[in-house]
Tab-separated table of C-alpha atoms and ligand atoms in Angstrom:
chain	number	residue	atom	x	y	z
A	1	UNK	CA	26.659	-138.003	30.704
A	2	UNK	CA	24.545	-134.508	30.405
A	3	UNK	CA	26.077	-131.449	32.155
A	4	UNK	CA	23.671	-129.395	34.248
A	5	UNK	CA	25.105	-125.544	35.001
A	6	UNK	CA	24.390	-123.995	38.130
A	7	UNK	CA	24.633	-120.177	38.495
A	8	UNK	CA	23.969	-118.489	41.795
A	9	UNK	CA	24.347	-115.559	43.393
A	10	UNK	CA	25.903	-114.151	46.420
A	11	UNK	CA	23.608	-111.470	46.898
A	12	UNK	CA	21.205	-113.899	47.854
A	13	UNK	CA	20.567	-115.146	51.631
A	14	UNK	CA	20.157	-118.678	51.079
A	15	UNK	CA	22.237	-120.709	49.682
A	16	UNK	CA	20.084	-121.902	46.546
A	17	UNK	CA	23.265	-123.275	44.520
A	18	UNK	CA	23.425	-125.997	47.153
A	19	UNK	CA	20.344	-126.787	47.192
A	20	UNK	CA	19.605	-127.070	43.557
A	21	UNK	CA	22.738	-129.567	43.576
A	22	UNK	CA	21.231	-131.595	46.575
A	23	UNK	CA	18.236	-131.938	44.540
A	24	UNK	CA	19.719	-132.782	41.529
A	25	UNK	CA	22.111	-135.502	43.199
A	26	UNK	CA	19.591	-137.170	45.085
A	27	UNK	CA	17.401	-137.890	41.958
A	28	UNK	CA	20.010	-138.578	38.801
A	29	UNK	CA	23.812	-138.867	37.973
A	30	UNK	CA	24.903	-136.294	35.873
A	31	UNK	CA	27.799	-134.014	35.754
A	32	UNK	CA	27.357	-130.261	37.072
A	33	UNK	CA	29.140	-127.136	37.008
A	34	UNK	CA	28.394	-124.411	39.248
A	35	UNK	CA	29.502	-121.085	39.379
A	36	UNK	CA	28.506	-117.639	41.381
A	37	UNK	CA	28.426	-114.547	40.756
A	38	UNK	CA	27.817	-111.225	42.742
A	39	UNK	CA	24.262	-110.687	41.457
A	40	UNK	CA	21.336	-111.665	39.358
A	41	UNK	CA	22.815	-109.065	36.619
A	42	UNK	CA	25.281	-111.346	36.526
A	43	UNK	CA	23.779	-114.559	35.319
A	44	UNK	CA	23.244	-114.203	32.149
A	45	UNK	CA	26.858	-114.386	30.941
A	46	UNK	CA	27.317	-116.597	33.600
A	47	UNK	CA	24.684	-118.942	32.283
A	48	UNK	CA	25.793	-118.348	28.679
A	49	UNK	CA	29.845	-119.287	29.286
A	50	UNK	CA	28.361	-122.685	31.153
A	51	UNK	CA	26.400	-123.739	28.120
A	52	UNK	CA	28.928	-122.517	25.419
A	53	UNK	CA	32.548	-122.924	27.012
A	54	UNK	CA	31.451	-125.427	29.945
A	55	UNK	CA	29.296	-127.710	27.527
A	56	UNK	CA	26.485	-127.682	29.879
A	57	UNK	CA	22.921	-128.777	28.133
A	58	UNK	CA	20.528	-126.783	30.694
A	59	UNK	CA	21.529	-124.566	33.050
A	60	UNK	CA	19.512	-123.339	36.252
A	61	UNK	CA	19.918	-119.579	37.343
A	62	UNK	CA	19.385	-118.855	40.807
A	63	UNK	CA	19.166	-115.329	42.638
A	64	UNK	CA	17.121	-113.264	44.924
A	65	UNK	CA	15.838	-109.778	43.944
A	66	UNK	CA	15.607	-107.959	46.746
A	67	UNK	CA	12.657	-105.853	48.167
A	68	UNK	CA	13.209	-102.580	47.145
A	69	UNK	CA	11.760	-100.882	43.471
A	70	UNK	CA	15.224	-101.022	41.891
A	71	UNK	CA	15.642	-104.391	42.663
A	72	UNK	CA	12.262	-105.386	40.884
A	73	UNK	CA	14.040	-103.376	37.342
A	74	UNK	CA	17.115	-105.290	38.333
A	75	UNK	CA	15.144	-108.306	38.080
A	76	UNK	CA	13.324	-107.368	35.093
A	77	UNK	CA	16.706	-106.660	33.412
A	78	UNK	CA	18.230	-110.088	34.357
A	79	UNK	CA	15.039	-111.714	32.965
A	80	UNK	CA	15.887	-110.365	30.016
A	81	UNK	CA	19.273	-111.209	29.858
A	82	UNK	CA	18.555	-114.657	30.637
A	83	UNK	CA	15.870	-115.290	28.118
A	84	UNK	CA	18.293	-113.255	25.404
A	85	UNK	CA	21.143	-115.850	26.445
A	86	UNK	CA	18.617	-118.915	25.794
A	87	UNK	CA	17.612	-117.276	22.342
A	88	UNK	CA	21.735	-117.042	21.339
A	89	UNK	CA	22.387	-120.271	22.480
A	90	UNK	CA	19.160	-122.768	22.160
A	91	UNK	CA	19.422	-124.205	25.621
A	92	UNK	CA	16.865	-123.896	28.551
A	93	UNK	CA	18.362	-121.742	31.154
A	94	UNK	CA	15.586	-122.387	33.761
A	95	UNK	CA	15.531	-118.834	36.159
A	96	UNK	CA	14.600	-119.507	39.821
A	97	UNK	CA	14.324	-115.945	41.302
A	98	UNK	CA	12.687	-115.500	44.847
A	99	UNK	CA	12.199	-111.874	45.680
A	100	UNK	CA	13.169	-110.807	49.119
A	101	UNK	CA	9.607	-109.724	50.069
A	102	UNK	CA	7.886	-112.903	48.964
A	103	UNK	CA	8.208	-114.792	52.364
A	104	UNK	CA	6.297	-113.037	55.576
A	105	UNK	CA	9.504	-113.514	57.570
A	106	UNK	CA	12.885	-115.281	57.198
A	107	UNK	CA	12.075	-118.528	58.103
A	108	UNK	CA	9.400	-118.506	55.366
A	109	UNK	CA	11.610	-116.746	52.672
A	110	UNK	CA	14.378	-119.645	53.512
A	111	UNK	CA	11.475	-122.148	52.958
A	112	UNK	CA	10.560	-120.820	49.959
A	113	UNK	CA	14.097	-120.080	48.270
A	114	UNK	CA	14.964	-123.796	49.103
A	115	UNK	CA	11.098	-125.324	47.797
A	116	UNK	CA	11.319	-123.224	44.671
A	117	UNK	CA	14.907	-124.004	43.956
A	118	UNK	CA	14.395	-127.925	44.751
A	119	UNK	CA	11.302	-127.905	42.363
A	120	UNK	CA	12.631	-126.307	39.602
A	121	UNK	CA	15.468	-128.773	39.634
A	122	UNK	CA	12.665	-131.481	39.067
A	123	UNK	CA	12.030	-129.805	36.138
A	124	UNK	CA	14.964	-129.701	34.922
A	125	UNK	CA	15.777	-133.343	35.529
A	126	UNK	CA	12.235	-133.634	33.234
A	127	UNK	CA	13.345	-131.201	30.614
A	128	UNK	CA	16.477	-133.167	29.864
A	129	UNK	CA	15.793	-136.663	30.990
A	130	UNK	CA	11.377	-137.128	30.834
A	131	UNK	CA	10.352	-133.943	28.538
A	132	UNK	CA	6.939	-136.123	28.522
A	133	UNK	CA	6.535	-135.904	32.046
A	134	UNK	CA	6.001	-132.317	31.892
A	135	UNK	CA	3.478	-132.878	28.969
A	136	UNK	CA	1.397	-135.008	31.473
A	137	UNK	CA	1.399	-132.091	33.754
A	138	UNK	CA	0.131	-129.661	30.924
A	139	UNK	CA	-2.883	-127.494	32.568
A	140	UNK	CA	-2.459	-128.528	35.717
A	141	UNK	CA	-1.524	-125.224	37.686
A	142	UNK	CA	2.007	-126.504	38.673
A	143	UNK	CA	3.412	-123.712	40.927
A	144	UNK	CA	7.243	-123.839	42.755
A	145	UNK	CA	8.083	-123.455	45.831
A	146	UNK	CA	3.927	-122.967	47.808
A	147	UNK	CA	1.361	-125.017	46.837
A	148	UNK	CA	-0.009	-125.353	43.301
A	149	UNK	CA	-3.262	-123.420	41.797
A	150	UNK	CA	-4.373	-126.885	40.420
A	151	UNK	CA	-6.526	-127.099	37.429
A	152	UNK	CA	-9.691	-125.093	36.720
A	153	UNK	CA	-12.764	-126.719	38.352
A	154	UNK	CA	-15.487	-126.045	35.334
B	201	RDL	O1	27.320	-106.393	37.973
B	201	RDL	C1	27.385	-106.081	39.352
B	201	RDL	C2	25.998	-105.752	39.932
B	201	RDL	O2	25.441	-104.672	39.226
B	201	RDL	C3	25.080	-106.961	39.832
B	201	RDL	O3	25.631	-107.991	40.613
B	201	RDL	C4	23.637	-106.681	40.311
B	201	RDL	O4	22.838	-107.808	40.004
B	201	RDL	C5	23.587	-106.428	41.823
B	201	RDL	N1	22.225	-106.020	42.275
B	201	RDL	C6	21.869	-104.693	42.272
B	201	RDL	O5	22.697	-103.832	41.850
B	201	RDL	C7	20.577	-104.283	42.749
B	201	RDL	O6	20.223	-103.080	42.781
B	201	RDL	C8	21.322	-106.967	42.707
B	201	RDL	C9	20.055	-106.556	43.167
B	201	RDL	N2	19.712	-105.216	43.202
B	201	RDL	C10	19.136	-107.536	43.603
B	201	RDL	O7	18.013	-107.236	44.035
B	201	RDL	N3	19.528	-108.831	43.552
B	201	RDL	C11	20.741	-109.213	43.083
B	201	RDL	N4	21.626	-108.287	42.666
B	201	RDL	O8	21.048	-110.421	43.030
B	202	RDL	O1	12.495	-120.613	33.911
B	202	RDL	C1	11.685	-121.059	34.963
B	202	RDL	C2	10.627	-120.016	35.351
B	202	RDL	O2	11.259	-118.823	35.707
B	202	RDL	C3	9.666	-119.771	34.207
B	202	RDL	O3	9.003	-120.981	33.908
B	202	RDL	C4	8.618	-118.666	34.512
B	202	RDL	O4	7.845	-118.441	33.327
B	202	RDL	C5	7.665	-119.077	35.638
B	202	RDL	N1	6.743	-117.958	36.037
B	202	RDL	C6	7.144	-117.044	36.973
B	202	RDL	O5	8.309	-117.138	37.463
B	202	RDL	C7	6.259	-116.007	37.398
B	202	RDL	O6	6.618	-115.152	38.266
B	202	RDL	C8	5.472	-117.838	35.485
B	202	RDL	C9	4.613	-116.792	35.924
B	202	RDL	N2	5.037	-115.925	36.872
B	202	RDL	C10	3.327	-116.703	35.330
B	202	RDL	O7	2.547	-115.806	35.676
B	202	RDL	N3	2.974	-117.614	34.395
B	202	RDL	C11	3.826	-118.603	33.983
B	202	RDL	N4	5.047	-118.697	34.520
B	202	RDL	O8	3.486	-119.420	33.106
């Protein structure tokens, strides 16, 4: 049975590690591993020790940068770190980040955290169980958590 890793974060305000696992549980039976950390800085080793010690095969990583400038670098670094970690280790580690000033109020940025998260975990479930799937939906202006751009209308 495929492991999925779940890192989150408890600097975020929603509670994005639960819903990934709702989403993932609802749809397929595989094995998960979660873990959190303090902060999206944190992820990437986070996301690294679930695919190499934890045997996961994909791992989602789930935080919320947070409004100010410093938390855009922060976010900037983690990206980094994140997409160094899937370069060392070959494996997908799929980053659902949902900055703090995305949502017009709180009620929208709790809508958003928990759409984005849930949709992303329907990748995932493609990326390890229906890669061709995704290839269907190549061009299509796909877009997590509001509503998609669509394709171009030429
Ligand atoms: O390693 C401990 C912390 O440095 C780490 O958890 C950081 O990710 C925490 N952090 C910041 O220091 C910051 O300035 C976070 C943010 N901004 C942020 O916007 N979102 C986070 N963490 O999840
Ligand atoms: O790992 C899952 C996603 O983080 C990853 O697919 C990103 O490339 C998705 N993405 C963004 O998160 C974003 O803020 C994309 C864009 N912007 C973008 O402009 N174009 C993309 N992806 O193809």
């Amino acid at each position: 049975m495929p492991t999925i890793g779940i890192a989150d974060t408890t600097f975020a305000r929603y509670n994005m590690g639960r819903a990934a696992i709702d989403e993932i549980q609802k749809n397929v039976s595989v094995q998960i591993k979660r873990v959190t950390v303090p902060g999206i800085k944190d992820l990437p080793v986070a996301a690294k020790k679930l695919i190499e010690e934890e045997g996961c095969d994909i791992v989602m990583a789930l935080g919320m940068p947070g409004g100010k400038q410093k938390d855009k670098m922060c976010a900037h670094e983690a990206s980094q770190g994140l997409i160094m970690a899937q370069l060392m280790t070959n494996t997908h580690i799929i980053e659902v980040f949902v900055h703090e000033d995305e949502g017009k109020d709180e009620k929208e940025l709790a809508f958003l955290m928990d759409r984005r998260t849930r949709e992303h975990a329907l990748n995932v479930i493609k990326l390890l169980f229906k890669p061709e799937k995704l290839v269907r939906e190549a061009g299509t202006g796909q877009r997590q958590g509001f509503e998609d751009a669509g394709p171009l209308r030429m």
